[in-house]
């Protein structure tokens, strides 16, 4: 019954913004680190952002730092990714993920326990 469902993807122009949402159910959302990853065709899955249990600590991949913001609302069991100043190279399928263990790294896909199905983000020039 564990589910992570992404939404909010679509088409944006370079310099524009999108906000992704990740609705979680079937596990204790508030005790998990939440992360966003992305994958473009022919490329490895790339770390985008992560956020701690309480939301007081965040991390970002170098390619998105300063442009993207991760947040969470534990009362709604939802994580978000606000994407600003979008670039064509941001085009990818974006995945939401949850990690049960707090004291491990957050930038590697194999550390996460649950995954959503992904949502497509396409940025045109």
Coordinates of C-alpha atoms in Angstrom, one line a residue, residues 10-105:
X10 CA 4.7 19.5 -17.9
X11 CA 6.1 21.9 -20.4
X12 CA 7.8 25.2 -19.4
X13 CA 9.9 27.8 -21.3
X14 CA 13.5 28.5 -20.4
X15 CA 13.5 30.9 -17.4
X16 CA 10.1 29.8 -16.3
X17 CA 8.9 27.9 -13.2
X18 CA 7.2 24.7 -12.2
X19 CA 6.2 23.2 -8.9
X20 CA 6.2 19.5 -8.4
X21 CA 4.2 17.7 -5.7
X22 CA 4.7 14.3 -4.2
X23 CA 1.7 12.8 -2.3
X24 CA 2.7 10.0 0.0
X25 CA 0.7 7.2 1.7
X26 CA 1.2 3.8 3.3
X27 CA 4.2 4.6 5.5
X28 CA 5.2 7.0 8.2
X29 CA 6.0 10.1 6.1
X30 CA 7.1 12.3 9.0
X31 CA 10.0 9.9 9.9
X32 CA 11.5 9.7 6.4
X33 CA 14.0 11.8 4.5
X34 CA 12.4 12.8 1.2
X35 CA 14.3 13.3 -2.0
X36 CA 13.9 14.3 -5.6
X37 CA 15.9 12.7 -8.4
X38 CA 15.7 13.1 -12.2
X39 CA 16.7 11.0 -15.2
X40 CA 17.1 12.1 -18.8
X41 CA 17.2 9.5 -21.6
X42 CA 20.5 7.7 -21.8
X43 CA 21.8 9.2 -18.5
X44 CA 22.1 8.0 -14.9
X45 CA 19.6 9.0 -12.3
X46 CA 20.7 12.3 -10.8
X47 CA 20.3 13.7 -7.3
X48 CA 18.3 16.9 -7.2
X49 CA 17.3 17.6 -3.6
X50 CA 16.6 16.1 -0.2
X51 CA 15.0 17.3 3.0
X52 CA 15.2 15.9 6.6
X53 CA 12.4 14.6 8.8
X54 CA 11.5 18.0 10.3
X55 CA 12.4 20.1 7.2
X56 CA 15.2 21.9 9.0
X57 CA 18.0 20.5 6.8
X58 CA 18.1 20.4 3.0
X59 CA 20.6 19.4 0.3
X60 CA 20.8 20.1 -3.4
X61 CA 22.7 18.9 -6.4
X62 CA 25.2 21.3 -7.8
X63 CA 23.3 21.7 -11.1
X64 CA 20.1 23.0 -9.4
X65 CA 21.4 24.8 -6.3
X66 CA 20.1 28.4 -6.1
X67 CA 17.3 27.6 -8.6
X68 CA 15.3 24.8 -7.0
X69 CA 13.8 24.6 -3.5
X70 CA 12.6 21.4 -1.7
X71 CA 10.0 21.6 1.1
X72 CA 7.6 19.3 2.9
X73 CA 4.3 19.5 4.8
X74 CA 4.1 16.6 7.2
X75 CA 0.5 17.3 8.1
X76 CA -0.4 16.7 4.4
X77 CA 2.1 13.9 3.8
X78 CA 3.4 15.9 0.8
X79 CA 6.8 16.9 -0.5
X80 CA 7.3 19.7 -3.0
X81 CA 10.0 20.8 -5.5
X82 CA 9.8 24.4 -6.6
X83 CA 11.8 24.8 -9.8
X84 CA 12.7 28.4 -10.9
X85 CA 14.9 29.7 -13.7
X86 CA 14.4 26.5 -15.6
X87 CA 16.9 25.5 -18.3
X88 CA 16.6 23.1 -21.2
X89 CA 19.0 20.8 -19.5
X90 CA 16.5 20.4 -16.6
X91 CA 14.4 18.3 -19.0
X92 CA 14.0 14.9 -17.5
X93 CA 11.6 12.5 -15.7
X94 CA 11.5 13.6 -12.0
X95 CA 11.1 11.0 -9.3
X96 CA 10.1 11.4 -5.7
X97 CA 11.7 9.1 -3.1
X98 CA 11.6 8.3 0.6
X99 CA 14.4 7.1 2.8
X100 CA 13.7 5.5 6.2
X101 CA 17.2 5.8 7.7
X102 CA 18.2 9.3 8.8
X103 CA 22.0 9.0 9.3
X104 CA 23.0 8.0 5.8
X105 CA 23.8 10.0 2.8

